PDB file of C-alpha atoms in Angstrom:
ATOM      1  CA  MET A 299      18.582  -2.605   4.939  1.00  0.00           C
ATOM      2  CA  ASP A 300      15.983  -4.092   7.274  1.00  0.00           C
ATOM      3  CA  THR A 301      11.387  -3.309   7.805  1.00  0.00           C
ATOM      4  CA  ASP A 302      12.425  -0.447   9.992  1.00  0.00           C
ATOM      5  CA  ARG A 303      15.026   0.997   7.841  1.00  0.00           C
ATOM      6  CA  PHE A 304      12.807   0.872   4.845  1.00  0.00           C
ATOM      7  CA  TRP A 305      10.063   2.221   6.689  1.00  0.00           C
ATOM      8  CA  GLN A 306      12.097   5.134   7.814  1.00  0.00           C
ATOM      9  CA  LEU A 307      13.325   5.793   4.169  1.00  0.00           C
ATOM     10  CA  VAL A 308       9.345   6.045   3.636  1.00  0.00           C
ATOM     11  CA  GLU A 309       9.133   8.348   5.953  1.00  0.00           C
ATOM     12  CA  LEU A 310      11.729  10.636   4.936  1.00  0.00           C
ATOM     13  CA  ALA A 311      10.234  10.595   1.134  1.00  0.00           C
ATOM     14  CA  ARG A 312       7.153  11.272   2.677  1.00  0.00           C
ATOM     15  CA  ARG A 313       8.323  14.516   5.110  1.00  0.00           C
ATOM     16  CA  GLN A 314       9.894  15.615   1.276  1.00  0.00           C
ATOM     17  CA  VAL A 315       7.226  16.240  -0.101  1.00  0.00           C
ATOM     18  CA  ALA A 316       4.937  19.515   0.001  1.00  0.00           C
ATOM     19  CA  ALA A 317       1.624  17.696   0.675  1.00  0.00           C
ATOM     20  CA  PRO A 318       1.076  14.644   2.305  1.00  0.00           C
ATOM     21  CA  ALA A 319      -1.115  13.306   0.404  1.00  0.00           C
ATOM     22  CA  ASP A 320       1.471  13.008  -2.957  1.00  0.00           C
ATOM     23  CA  ALA A 321       2.474   9.474  -3.067  1.00  0.00           C
ATOM     24  CA  ASP A 322       3.928   9.543  -6.589  1.00  0.00           C
ATOM     25  CA  GLY A 323       6.225  12.618  -5.293  1.00  0.00           C
ATOM     26  CA  ALA A 324       6.405  10.937  -1.966  1.00  0.00           C
ATOM     27  CA  ALA A 325       7.886   7.833  -4.397  1.00  0.00           C
ATOM     28  CA  ALA A 326      10.279  10.129  -6.293  1.00  0.00           C
ATOM     29  CA  GLU A 327      11.217  11.321  -3.375  1.00  0.00           C
ATOM     30  CA  ALA A 328      11.830   7.197  -2.125  1.00  0.00           C
ATOM     31  CA  THR A 329      13.682   6.296  -5.430  1.00  0.00           C
ATOM     32  CA  ALA A 330      16.359   9.409  -5.048  1.00  0.00           C
ATOM     33  CA  LEU A 331      16.907   7.949  -1.746  1.00  0.00           C
ATOM     34  CA  LEU A 332      16.994   4.751  -2.730  1.00  0.00           C
ATOM     35  CA  ALA A 333      18.962   5.173  -5.644  1.00  0.00           C
ATOM     36  CA  ALA A 334      21.682   6.749  -3.245  1.00  0.00           C
ATOM     37  CA  ARG A 335      22.087   2.953  -1.954  1.00  0.00           C
ATOM     38  CA  SER A 336      23.634  -0.110  -2.627  1.00  0.00           C
ATOM     39  CA  PRO A 337      22.475  -2.385  -4.964  1.00  0.00           C
ATOM     40  CA  GLN A 338      21.904  -5.266  -2.306  1.00  0.00           C
ATOM     41  CA  GLU A 339      20.425  -2.842   0.326  1.00  0.00           C
ATOM     42  CA  ILE A 340      18.063  -1.608  -3.036  1.00  0.00           C
ATOM     43  CA  LEU A 341      17.303  -5.279  -3.560  1.00  0.00           C
ATOM     44  CA  ARG A 342      15.746  -5.944  -0.237  1.00  0.00           C
ATOM     45  CA  ALA A 343      13.854  -3.067  -0.253  1.00  0.00           C
ATOM     46  CA  GLN A 344      12.419  -4.469  -3.393  1.00  0.00           C
ATOM     47  CA  GLN A 345      11.837  -7.677  -1.048  1.00  0.00           C
ATOM     48  CA  ILE A 346      10.307  -5.685   1.914  1.00  0.00           C
ATOM     49  CA  LEU A 347       8.088  -3.972  -0.130  1.00  0.00           C
ATOM     50  CA  TRP A 348       6.856  -7.031  -1.292  1.00  0.00           C
ATOM     51  CA  ASP A 349       6.219  -8.951   1.667  1.00  0.00           C
ATOM     52  CA  LEU A 350       4.263  -5.760   2.974  1.00  0.00           C
ATOM     53  CA  MET A 351       2.304  -6.195   0.213  1.00  0.00           C
ATOM     54  CA  ALA A 352       1.630 -10.237   1.397  1.00  0.00           C
ATOM     55  CA  ASP A 353       1.198  -8.733   4.784  1.00  0.00           C
ATOM     56  CA  SER A 354      -1.996  -6.314   3.553  1.00  0.00           C
ATOM     57  CA  TYR A 355      -3.184  -9.296   1.426  1.00  0.00           C
ATOM     58  CA  ARG A 356      -6.567  -9.528   3.070  1.00  0.00           C
ATOM     59  CA  ALA A 357     -10.251  -9.388   2.205  1.00  0.00           C
ATOM     60  CA  PRO A 358     -11.246  -7.005   4.936  1.00  0.00           C
ATOM     61  CA  LEU A 359      -8.932  -4.586   3.387  1.00  0.00           C
ATOM     62  CA  TRP A 360      -9.940  -5.316  -0.276  1.00  0.00           C
ATOM     63  CA  ALA A 361     -13.473  -4.399   0.637  1.00  0.00           C
ATOM     64  CA  ALA A 362     -12.228  -1.002   2.665  1.00  0.00           C
ATOM     65  CA  ALA A 363      -9.761  -0.476  -0.782  1.00  0.00           C
ATOM     66  CA  TYR A 364     -13.621  -1.455  -2.759  1.00  0.00           C
ATOM     67  CA  LEU A 365     -15.771   1.366  -0.656  1.00  0.00           C
ATOM     68  CA  ILE A 366     -13.062   3.798  -0.903  1.00  0.00           C
ATOM     69  CA  ASN A 367     -12.156   3.670  -4.162  1.00  0.00           C
ATOM     70  CA  GLY A 368     -15.979   2.788  -5.367  1.00  0.00           C
ATOM     71  CA  GLY A 369     -14.824  -0.344  -6.733  1.00  0.00           C
ATOM     72  CA  CYS A 370     -11.199  -2.245  -6.614  1.00  0.00           C
ATOM     73  CA  SER A 371      -9.833  -4.879  -9.517  1.00  0.00           C
ATOM     74  CA  ASP A 372      -6.863  -7.097  -8.578  1.00  0.00           C
ATOM     75  CA  ASP A 373      -4.764  -4.096  -9.384  1.00  0.00           C
ATOM     76  CA  GLY A 374      -6.485  -1.355  -8.020  1.00  0.00           C
ATOM     77  CA  PHE A 375      -6.006  -3.288  -5.010  1.00  0.00           C
ATOM     78  CA  ASP A 376      -1.967  -3.315  -5.506  1.00  0.00           C
ATOM     79  CA  TYR A 377      -2.788   0.146  -6.649  1.00  0.00           C
ATOM     80  CA  PHE A 378      -4.621   1.251  -3.198  1.00  0.00           C
ATOM     81  CA  ARG A 379      -2.017  -1.111  -0.610  1.00  0.00           C
ATOM     82  CA  GLY A 380       0.832   1.201  -2.716  1.00  0.00           C
ATOM     83  CA  TRP A 381      -0.955   3.981  -1.637  1.00  0.00           C
ATOM     84  CA  LEU A 382      -1.010   2.883   1.940  1.00  0.00           C
ATOM     85  CA  VAL A 383       2.335   2.311   2.222  1.00  0.00           C
ATOM     86  CA  ALA A 384       3.620   5.808   0.896  1.00  0.00           C
ATOM     87  CA  GLN A 385       1.497   7.064   4.077  1.00  0.00           C
ATOM     88  CA  GLY A 386       3.946   5.147   6.325  1.00  0.00           C
ATOM     89  CA  ARG A 387       4.086   2.788   8.841  1.00  0.00           C
ATOM     90  CA  ASP A 388       1.734   3.843  11.757  1.00  0.00           C
ATOM     91  CA  ALA A 389      -1.027   4.406   8.365  1.00  0.00           C
ATOM     92  CA  PHE A 390      -0.010   1.151   6.871  1.00  0.00           C
ATOM     93  CA  GLU A 391      -0.128  -0.886  10.051  1.00  0.00           C
ATOM     94  CA  ARG A 392      -2.928   0.553  11.531  1.00  0.00           C
ATOM     95  CA  ALA A 393      -5.503  -0.199   8.294  1.00  0.00           C
ATOM     96  CA  VAL A 394      -3.646  -4.076   8.076  1.00  0.00           C
ATOM     97  CA  ALA A 395      -4.925  -4.668  11.710  1.00  0.00           C
ATOM     98  CA  ASP A 396      -8.292  -2.865  11.504  1.00  0.00           C
ATOM     99  CA  PRO A 397      -9.711  -1.911   7.718  1.00  0.00           C
ATOM    100  CA  ASP A 398     -11.923   0.398   9.223  1.00  0.00           C
ATOM    101  CA  THR A 399      -9.260   2.597  10.355  1.00  0.00           C
ATOM    102  CA  PRO A 400      -8.772   4.477   7.144  1.00  0.00           C
ATOM    103  CA  VAL A 401     -11.867   6.665   8.307  1.00  0.00           C
ATOM    104  CA  ASP A 402      -9.530   8.703  10.356  1.00  0.00           C
ATOM    105  CA  HIS A 403      -6.939   9.742   7.784  1.00  0.00           C
ATOM    106  CA  PRO A 404      -7.806  13.139   6.432  1.00  0.00           C
ATOM    107  CA  THR A 405      -6.497  12.002   2.734  1.00  0.00           C
ATOM    108  CA  VAL A 406      -9.456   9.261   2.854  1.00  0.00           C
ATOM    109  CA  ARG A 407     -12.072  11.920   4.799  1.00  0.00           C
ATOM    110  CA  ALA A 408     -11.309  13.917   1.500  1.00  0.00           C
ATOM    111  CA  ALA A 409     -11.409  11.694  -0.939  1.00  0.00           C
ATOM    112  CA  ALA A 410     -14.695  10.913   0.027  1.00  0.00           C
ATOM    113  CA  GLU A 411     -15.530  14.198  -0.055  1.00  0.00           C
ATOM    114  CA  GLY A 412     -13.985  15.513  -3.425  1.00  0.00           C
ATOM    115  CA  GLY A 413     -14.502  11.466  -4.560  1.00  0.00           C
ATOM    116  CA  ASN A 414     -11.017  10.875  -5.273  1.00  0.00           C
ATOM    117  CA  GLU A 415      -9.321   7.285  -5.302  1.00  0.00           C
ATOM    118  CA  LEU A 416      -6.005   6.475  -3.674  1.00  0.00           C
ATOM    119  CA  GLU A 417      -3.677   4.820  -5.789  1.00  0.00           C
ATOM    120  CA  ALA A 418      -0.081   4.947  -5.296  1.00  0.00           C
ATOM    121  CA  GLU A 419       1.101   2.497  -9.003  1.00  0.00           C
ATOM    122  CA  ASP A 420       4.588   4.619  -8.912  1.00  0.00           C
ATOM    123  CA  PHE A 421       4.880   3.772  -5.392  1.00  0.00           C
ATOM    124  CA  LEU A 422       4.830  -0.094  -6.423  1.00  0.00           C
ATOM    125  CA  ALA A 423       8.420   0.748  -8.113  1.00  0.00           C
ATOM    126  CA  PHE A 424      10.457   2.795  -6.795  1.00  0.00           C
ATOM    127  CA  PRO A 425      12.360   0.315  -5.747  1.00  0.00           C
ATOM    128  CA  CYS A 426      12.662  -1.152  -9.142  1.00  0.00           C
ATOM    129  CA  ASN A 427      13.159   2.852 -10.647  1.00  0.00           C
ATOM    130  CA  ALA A 428      16.162   3.048  -7.410  1.00  0.00           C
ATOM    131  CA  TYR A 429      18.100  -0.063  -8.881  1.00  0.00           C
ATOM    132  CA  ARG A 430      17.390   1.438 -12.459  1.00  0.00           C
ATOM    133  CA  GLN A 431      19.263   4.905 -11.861  1.00  0.00           C
ATOM    134  CA  ALA A 432      21.588   3.057  -9.351  1.00  0.00           C
ATOM    135  CA  THR A 433      22.999  -0.109 -11.764  1.00  0.00           C
ATOM    136  CA  GLY A 434      21.504   1.838 -15.145  1.00  0.00           C
ATOM    137  CA  ARG A 435      20.274  -2.181 -15.202  1.00  0.00           C
ATOM    138  CA  GLU A 436      16.446  -3.583 -14.110  1.00  0.00           C
ATOM    139  CA  LEU A 437      16.129  -4.779 -11.033  1.00  0.00           C
ATOM    140  CA  PRO A 438      16.491  -8.733 -11.962  1.00  0.00           C
ATOM    141  CA  ARG A 439      13.713 -10.784 -12.445  1.00  0.00           C
ATOM    142  CA  ASP A 440      14.434 -13.056  -9.747  1.00  0.00           C
ATOM    143  CA  SER A 441      14.921 -10.771  -6.732  1.00  0.00           C
ATOM    144  CA  PHE A 442      12.246 -10.880  -4.921  1.00  0.00           C
ATOM    145  CA  THR A 443       9.509 -12.920  -4.395  1.00  0.00           C
ATOM    146  CA  ILE A 444       5.346 -12.279  -3.177  1.00  0.00           C
ATOM    147  CA  ASN A 445       3.417 -15.734  -1.624  1.00  0.00           C
ATOM    148  CA  TYR A 446       0.114 -13.613  -1.569  1.00  0.00           C
ATOM    149  CA  PRO A 447      -1.845 -15.855   1.300  1.00  0.00           C
ATOM    150  CA  ASP A 448      -5.174 -17.495   0.366  1.00  0.00           C
ATOM    151  CA  LEU A 449      -8.403 -14.568   1.429  1.00  0.00           C
ATOM    152  CA  ASP A 450     -10.464 -14.876   3.882  1.00  0.00           C
ATOM    153  CA  PRO A 451     -13.773 -16.987   2.831  1.00  0.00           C
ATOM    154  CA  ALA A 452     -15.946 -15.700   5.114  1.00  0.00           C
ATOM    155  CA  TRP A 453     -15.280 -12.487   3.135  1.00  0.00           C
ATOM    156  CA  ASN A 454     -16.319 -14.802  -0.276  1.00  0.00           C
ATOM    157  CA  PHE A 455     -19.213 -12.259  -1.477  1.00  0.00           C
ATOM    158  CA  SER A 456     -19.615  -9.055  -3.086  1.00  0.00           C
ATOM    159  CA  PHE A 457     -18.492  -5.956  -1.600  1.00  0.00           C
ATOM    160  CA  ASP A 458     -21.191  -4.051  -3.228  1.00  0.00           C
ATOM    161  CA  ASP A 459     -23.527  -5.862  -1.309  1.00  0.00           C
ATOM    162  CA  HIS A 460     -24.238  -3.156   1.451  1.00  0.00           C
ATOM    163  CA  VAL A 461     -26.502  -5.641   4.137  1.00  0.00           C
ATOM    164  CA  LYS A 462     -22.982  -7.395   4.559  1.00  0.00           C
ATOM    165  CA  VAL A 463     -20.178  -5.143   4.262  1.00  0.00           C
ATOM    166  CA  ALA A 464     -21.493  -2.469   6.423  1.00  0.00           C
ATOM    167  CA  PRO A 465     -21.149  -4.126   9.577  1.00  0.00           C
ATOM    168  CA  ARG A 466     -18.336  -4.898   8.760  1.00  0.00           C
ATOM    169  CA  LEU A 467     -16.687  -1.763   7.967  1.00  0.00           C
ATOM    170  CA  PRO A 468     -19.476   0.421   9.785  1.00  0.00           C
ATOM    171  CA  ARG A 469     -17.480   3.876   9.562  1.00  0.00           C
ATOM    172  CA  LEU A 470     -15.768   3.618   6.443  1.00  0.00           C
ATOM    173  CA  ASP A 471     -19.474   2.296   4.992  1.00  0.00           C
ATOM    174  CA  ALA A 472     -20.635   5.684   7.008  1.00  0.00           C
ATOM    175  CA  LEU A 473     -18.560   7.964   4.881  1.00  0.00           C
ATOM    176  CA  TYR A 474     -19.379   6.474   1.808  1.00  0.00           C
ATOM    177  CA  THR A 475     -22.654   5.668   1.609  1.00  0.00           C
ATOM    178  CA  ALA A 476     -24.112   8.707   3.494  1.00  0.00           C
TER     179      ALA A 476
END
């Protein structure tokens, strides 16, 4: 398992659910697909997932999640990034590079209209669940590491501060405050 294969597995899982927004369904499909692989591949997928979580641990993306979900705790930011991984490589990489781009995602637009939150806690657990299915055991505690970077101090303000958020995420701000 490498990063490309990880994303291929995510895309295959996404194609197997009826609705593109069904991150929980994609998590179940990803679990089943990954459980068919070797325990070593499953462990590697777990590390890749948490490397992606560390790569996306950025204050601008947290501000975007805050706008999209109408608030965002530490856990909520994890669950939002789980949802983002479940949307596939392109959506994930675009959002990490430019946190205003989720505004282009149809599910984000629909969520804005319906007042729905975008979170996928189950997607964060799919390697653990796959390991349990494949081996009958829990994933070893020392099987992965996560090293979150420090957040950008230029974003050290309340994401409720419209005056500071709006010029930094203008398209998302317009969608969610209009």
